[in-house]
Amino acid sequence: MDDHCVDLLQEALASGKSAKPPANTSSQPFERKDVPSLAKYIRSDACRKIYLMRHAHPGISTSAGIPDFRSPETGAWALDNLSRLNLPYPEAVFDIGFFRRNPRPFYTLAKELYPGKYRPTLTHSFIKLLSDKGLLGLCLTQNIDTLERRAGIPTDKIIEAHGSFATQRCIECKRPFSDVEMKKSVEEVRIPRCEKCKGLVKPDIVFFGESLPPNFFPSLGQLRDADLLIIMGTSLTVHPFASLVNMVKGQCPRVLINLDKVGGIGSGKNDLVLLGKCDDIIRDLARELEWEDELDKEWRTTATSLNTYEAEPQKSPEEKDLIDETKLAREIEKITERVEGALSVSDKDKTGIEEGADGLVRANIRSSEDGGPKSSVPRTPKKSADDGGRGSRRSEPEE
């Protein structure tokens, strides 16, 4: 990572703390603060490279049916599976130290999340469409579900900031492990071992206590080439990823498609906030762009990405409402008590940026109370918005 990228990241982190938008140096790109104005800008000659940020958030992937194991809003799944894993705290399933001692909970969870069980959403297909039309710069995501890949987005256009299930290797000797053998191990909830050194094998997902993927930091400089930044389904609370919104040039328009306003997006002259469900807003945008038929055709092709023999039918909203809320609340209360007994963790994390001897910037997250080990991936927020659970679409009023 060159010094310029180091400076950009440090500047973005500093500005992110105050939620100050980049300075504007050009005229306003949107006639109005609405979807038709966004579509008009995308069709214009000024918009040649679109960059997307997708956070590890229920906004997009849970609309594909993927459960958010951290949130009580997932109801029955949390009740039936989280307690069964017998974790000291929910995030332990993605903690490298805990994995070394007891990998079985992760592989129990992996069976629920493994690629092929869930289908990409309309939003994933829209990103694929942007790529097909030569408009996609990069899609930066914190999700580990590989749905971008399964939607057909080229792998060189995807930056998986927290890794994914796409590849796997030994945690000791780093030897790659067979895709076929990994799939069998996950299906059988069997702990895979390296054929060479007999060390534990895990997917290339970034666990707490591990560094971000090697292609993450080198990709950051490309954000300066963006003509449009779209941020979708996010709480913008996890750094350094959340600070990337401040790494685009000052004149670059930023669009937030989300349930709630977050991260100061909307305070800049060139910002546009569209509140509502991602898939609904994306369909409206495709309609304005006259791409709706292409989008539907692209999404239909994703049906082949499912392993139908192992896919489970998704519950209807009515069925989900039948969850025994009293039993769920009791179970969550017990889990909370176990967490409090096992850890003393502050709700506020202190973020420091250090430039290591290898020239890479590493984000070190330290708990302000527990004095625990450094981690390049901060603890997941305990609560985040769910994209399927609230209100209709609405645009920000004109200024």
XYZ file of C-alpha atoms in Angstrom:
399
model
C 0.000 0.000 0.000
C 1.569 3.293 -1.080
C 1.873 6.418 1.058
C -0.945 8.114 -0.858
C -3.410 5.375 0.135
C -2.162 5.562 3.729
C -2.857 9.293 3.766
C -6.292 8.780 2.188
C -7.316 6.218 4.782
C -6.071 8.280 7.698
C -7.861 11.341 6.318
C -11.062 9.331 5.794
C -10.947 7.942 9.327
C -10.374 11.393 10.765
C -13.252 12.908 8.801
C -15.463 9.931 9.562
C -15.313 10.663 13.288
C -16.954 14.025 12.721
C -19.227 12.746 9.923
C -18.040 15.655 7.786
C -18.781 15.151 4.074
C -16.133 15.761 1.422
C -15.901 19.361 0.244
C -17.947 20.049 -2.877
C -16.233 21.619 -5.861
C -18.868 21.261 -8.587
C -22.509 22.012 -9.316
C -25.190 19.784 -7.856
C -25.517 16.555 -9.912
C -29.156 15.841 -8.979
C -32.022 18.054 -10.123
C -34.120 16.761 -7.246
C -33.544 14.412 -4.327
C -35.320 11.442 -5.892
C -34.907 8.278 -7.968
C -35.618 9.868 -11.375
C -32.835 12.401 -10.782
C -30.434 9.613 -9.860
C -31.371 7.729 -13.024
C -30.800 10.848 -15.112
C -27.318 11.275 -13.629
C -26.427 7.606 -14.257
C -27.432 8.034 -17.919
C -25.307 11.180 -18.269
C -21.785 11.351 -19.694
C -20.550 12.482 -16.268
C -21.223 9.049 -14.774
C -18.764 6.494 -16.101
C -17.615 4.591 -13.012
C -19.969 3.609 -10.196
C -18.587 2.229 -6.941
C -20.767 0.392 -4.454
C -20.378 -0.247 -0.730
C -22.355 -3.037 0.875
C -22.061 -3.460 4.614
C -22.398 -6.591 6.713
C -25.992 -5.750 7.424
C -29.381 -7.416 7.012
C -30.378 -4.803 4.434
C -29.622 -6.910 1.369
C -28.551 -10.425 2.262
C -31.375 -11.208 4.674
C -33.849 -10.402 1.906
C -32.256 -13.463 0.284
C -33.265 -15.474 3.370
C -29.870 -15.455 5.096
C -30.317 -15.195 8.885
C -28.537 -12.501 10.904
C -27.310 -14.558 13.864
C -26.542 -11.416 15.903
C -30.006 -9.940 15.958
C -33.130 -11.003 17.896
C -35.217 -9.838 14.917
C -34.359 -13.173 13.266
C -36.542 -14.825 15.862
C -36.906 -18.540 15.287
C -33.463 -18.963 13.745
C -31.755 -17.348 16.751
C -33.830 -19.466 19.111
C -33.244 -22.776 17.340
C -29.572 -22.303 16.460
C -27.789 -19.706 18.600
C -28.602 -21.491 21.839
C -27.680 -24.826 20.246
C -24.176 -23.533 19.518
C -23.642 -22.930 23.255
C -21.449 -19.879 22.648
C -20.072 -17.747 25.482
C -21.074 -14.703 23.372
C -22.580 -14.556 19.845
C -19.472 -13.220 18.071
C -17.321 -16.075 19.454
C -18.338 -18.156 16.460
C -16.135 -15.827 14.349
C -13.297 -15.455 16.867
C -10.019 -17.068 15.762
C -8.956 -17.859 19.341
C -12.268 -19.564 20.086
C -12.113 -21.394 16.740
C -8.711 -22.862 17.599
C -10.122 -24.238 20.848
C -13.500 -25.312 19.545
C -14.217 -25.163 15.776
C -17.465 -27.142 15.967
C -19.818 -24.161 16.589
C -18.498 -22.448 13.462
C -19.084 -25.515 11.307
C -22.566 -25.898 12.776
C -23.292 -22.322 11.721
C -21.499 -22.770 8.383
C -24.007 -25.425 7.366
C -26.763 -22.801 7.704
C -24.862 -20.138 5.737
C -22.946 -22.130 3.129
C -23.225 -20.911 -0.495
C -25.864 -22.593 -2.617
C -28.596 -22.452 -0.010
C -29.612 -18.862 -0.683
C -30.339 -16.970 -3.867
C -28.943 -13.562 -4.847
C -31.437 -10.720 -4.619
C -32.651 -8.207 -7.161
C -30.036 -5.785 -5.802
C -27.225 -8.260 -6.526
C -28.520 -8.627 -10.082
C -28.581 -4.844 -10.509
C -24.881 -4.696 -9.599
C -24.252 -7.408 -12.215
C -26.154 -5.284 -14.733
C -23.927 -2.291 -13.946
C -20.907 -4.495 -14.650
C -22.359 -5.739 -17.941
C -22.891 -2.140 -19.040
C -19.306 -1.193 -18.189
C -20.343 1.128 -15.360
C -19.131 -0.820 -12.333
C -15.836 0.260 -10.816
C -15.823 -1.966 -7.732
C -18.318 -3.555 -5.382
C -16.891 -3.449 -1.859
C -18.739 -5.696 0.559
C -18.387 -6.896 4.118
C -20.750 -9.810 3.545
C -19.246 -13.303 3.497
C -22.120 -15.027 1.698
C -20.615 -14.975 -1.860
C -23.948 -13.793 -3.268
C -22.133 -11.220 -5.429
C -20.158 -14.034 -7.064
C -23.256 -16.191 -7.459
C -25.051 -13.287 -9.127
C -22.323 -13.351 -11.795
C -20.442 -10.176 -10.851
C -16.825 -10.646 -12.055
C -14.492 -11.530 -9.197
C -12.068 -8.758 -10.192
C -14.877 -6.274 -9.504
C -15.528 -7.576 -5.971
C -13.613 -6.665 -2.826
C -14.720 -8.897 0.039
C -13.502 -6.853 2.984
C -14.165 -9.659 5.452
C -13.360 -12.503 3.089
C -15.926 -15.136 2.136
C -16.775 -18.808 1.798
C -15.363 -18.811 -1.745
C -11.985 -20.304 -0.760
C -10.444 -21.988 2.277
C -7.055 -22.972 3.680
C -5.193 -24.361 6.678
C -4.850 -21.806 9.472
C -1.342 -23.110 10.244
C 0.558 -23.784 7.001
C -1.876 -21.743 4.780
C -2.178 -24.605 2.264
C -5.349 -24.247 0.139
C -8.041 -26.852 0.744
C -10.293 -28.583 -1.788
C -13.679 -26.965 -2.517
C -15.278 -30.405 -2.821
C -13.868 -31.618 0.494
C -14.874 -28.423 2.252
C -18.443 -28.695 0.990
C -18.639 -32.296 2.208
C -17.235 -31.324 5.598
C -19.758 -28.500 5.988
C -22.706 -30.687 4.939
C -21.661 -33.375 7.437
C -20.721 -30.818 10.158
C -17.289 -32.458 10.177
C -14.108 -30.588 11.153
C -11.759 -30.529 8.120
C -8.025 -30.984 8.667
C -5.082 -30.092 6.458
C -3.725 -33.109 4.591
C -0.181 -31.798 4.975
C 0.146 -30.641 8.611
C -3.199 -31.788 10.103
C -3.968 -28.209 11.163
C -7.507 -26.846 11.281
C -9.004 -25.637 8.006
C -11.446 -22.755 7.727
C -12.935 -20.676 4.904
C -11.083 -17.466 4.055
C -13.443 -15.433 6.225
C -11.789 -12.750 8.347
C -12.283 -13.708 11.975
C -11.886 -11.390 14.947
C -8.144 -11.357 15.561
C -7.154 -11.641 11.876
C -5.980 -9.085 9.319
C -8.179 -7.880 6.482
C -7.643 -9.540 3.065
C -4.479 -8.457 1.214
C -6.443 -6.907 -1.675
C -8.520 -4.618 0.565
C -6.108 -1.755 1.212
C -4.585 -1.630 -2.310
C -8.103 -1.199 -3.728
C -8.844 1.962 -1.753
C -7.042 4.307 -4.139
C -9.525 3.391 -6.873
C -12.277 5.191 -4.957
C -10.726 8.450 -6.150
C -11.849 7.484 -9.676
C -15.517 7.176 -8.716
C -18.111 9.278 -10.535
C -20.812 7.932 -8.200
C -20.686 6.125 -4.845
C -23.742 4.079 -3.836
C -23.937 2.846 -0.233
C -26.594 0.206 0.416
C -27.945 -1.594 3.478
C -25.641 -0.280 6.174
C -25.296 1.106 9.664
C -21.901 2.690 8.819
C -20.524 1.872 12.259
C -17.694 -0.613 11.567
C -14.323 0.898 10.685
C -12.197 1.129 8.641
C -14.812 0.036 6.085
C -17.337 2.685 7.136
C -14.762 5.449 6.583
C -14.511 4.651 2.876
C -17.492 6.950 2.223
C -15.072 9.841 2.793
C -12.399 8.593 0.384
C -14.103 9.648 -2.843
C -13.263 13.011 -4.394
C -15.164 16.013 -3.135
C -17.283 16.412 -6.258
C -18.318 12.734 -6.337
C -22.043 12.260 -5.637
C -22.839 9.867 -2.783
C -26.144 7.977 -2.664
C -27.421 6.160 0.418
C -30.080 3.480 -0.130
C -31.064 2.354 3.336
C -33.791 2.183 5.962
C -32.265 5.012 7.991
C -29.960 7.982 7.539
C -26.483 7.039 8.737
C -22.900 8.270 8.705
C -23.701 11.881 7.923
C -24.712 10.981 4.369
C -27.175 13.601 3.223
C -25.327 16.558 4.727
C -23.301 17.176 1.578
C -24.528 19.152 -1.414
C -23.908 16.180 -3.712
C -25.488 13.608 -1.384
C -28.767 11.827 -2.073
C -30.625 9.748 0.518
C -33.299 7.240 -0.556
C -34.930 5.571 2.420
C -36.705 2.230 2.135
C -36.076 -1.392 1.197
C -33.098 -1.856 -1.108
C -34.815 -4.180 -3.593
C -37.829 -1.867 -3.915
C -35.720 1.234 -4.555
C -33.463 -0.648 -6.988
C -36.514 -1.766 -8.976
C -37.739 1.837 -9.128
C -34.291 2.913 -10.314
C -34.161 0.186 -12.966
C -37.590 1.259 -14.190
C -36.443 4.876 -14.536
C -33.337 3.690 -16.390
C -35.539 1.515 -18.653
C -33.588 -1.516 -17.468
C -36.398 -3.287 -15.625
C -36.860 -6.094 -18.165
C -33.104 -6.688 -18.261
C -32.993 -6.720 -14.465
C -35.780 -9.278 -14.198
C -34.119 -11.453 -16.829
C -30.794 -11.245 -14.994
C -32.399 -12.131 -11.674
C -34.168 -15.154 -13.192
C -30.783 -16.605 -14.133
C -29.747 -16.648 -10.457
C -32.176 -19.501 -9.800
C -29.485 -21.850 -11.100
C -27.139 -20.700 -8.313
C -29.183 -22.659 -5.782
C -28.418 -26.188 -4.727
C -32.081 -27.091 -4.769
C -31.651 -30.375 -2.940
C -30.408 -28.570 0.135
C -32.328 -25.299 -0.144
C -35.023 -24.767 2.444
C -38.288 -22.946 1.688
C -38.377 -19.423 3.055
C -41.051 -18.671 5.647
C -43.780 -16.238 4.715
C -44.157 -13.067 6.811
C -47.279 -14.582 8.350
C -45.377 -17.687 9.437
C -42.587 -15.603 10.914
C -45.143 -13.716 13.015
C -46.130 -16.968 14.715
C -42.816 -17.213 16.646
C -43.296 -17.780 20.357
C -42.098 -14.339 21.507
C -42.144 -15.229 25.184
C -39.916 -18.246 24.664
C -37.595 -16.225 22.432
C -37.274 -13.400 24.961
C -36.441 -15.920 27.698
C -33.739 -17.515 25.546
C -32.185 -14.165 24.583
C -32.165 -13.130 28.244
C -30.241 -16.309 29.140
C -27.744 -15.672 26.334
C -27.252 -12.093 27.550
C -26.571 -13.276 31.077
C -23.910 -15.677 29.786
C -22.279 -12.902 27.768
C -22.159 -10.581 30.776
C -20.683 -13.324 32.906
C -17.984 -14.227 30.387
C -16.907 -10.783 29.191
C -16.620 -7.190 30.262
C -16.865 -5.325 26.977
C -17.485 -1.652 26.475
C -20.035 -0.547 23.914
C -17.461 1.929 22.636
C -14.390 0.676 20.796
C -11.243 2.744 20.382
C -9.878 2.731 16.850
C -6.188 3.293 16.136
C -4.401 3.222 12.813
C -0.801 2.067 12.693
C 1.464 1.707 9.688
C 3.220 -1.637 10.059
C 6.732 -2.562 8.995
C 5.305 -4.175 5.870
C 3.936 -0.823 4.708
C 0.285 -1.764 5.197
C -2.120 0.185 7.379
C -3.822 -1.955 9.988
C -6.859 -0.940 11.960
C -6.437 -2.017 15.565
C -9.587 -2.159 17.586
C -9.112 -2.234 21.327
C -11.885 -2.531 23.851
C -11.754 0.432 26.183
C -12.368 -1.806 29.182
C -11.360 -5.412 28.601
C -7.784 -4.764 27.452
C -8.241 -7.629 24.995
C -6.166 -8.556 21.962
C -5.939 -6.362 18.903
C -8.253 -7.066 16.011
C -8.371 -5.717 12.497
C -12.121 -6.296 12.480
C -14.143 -4.538 15.175
C -16.850 -6.284 17.115
C -20.157 -6.410 15.315
C -22.729 -3.960 16.609
C -25.234 -5.730 18.825
C -28.218 -4.314 17.023
C -28.757 -3.223 13.441
C -31.708 -2.268 11.304
C -33.489 -4.943 9.299
C -34.326 -4.057 5.728
C -37.479 -6.081 5.682
C -39.112 -4.688 8.745
C -40.128 -1.102 8.251
C -42.139 1.361 6.256
C -42.464 2.347 2.656
C -39.956 4.039 0.416
C -39.406 7.723 0.888
C -37.004 10.305 -0.483
C -35.284 13.096 1.345
C -37.043 16.443 0.816
C -35.453 18.912 -1.519
C -33.144 21.441 0.062
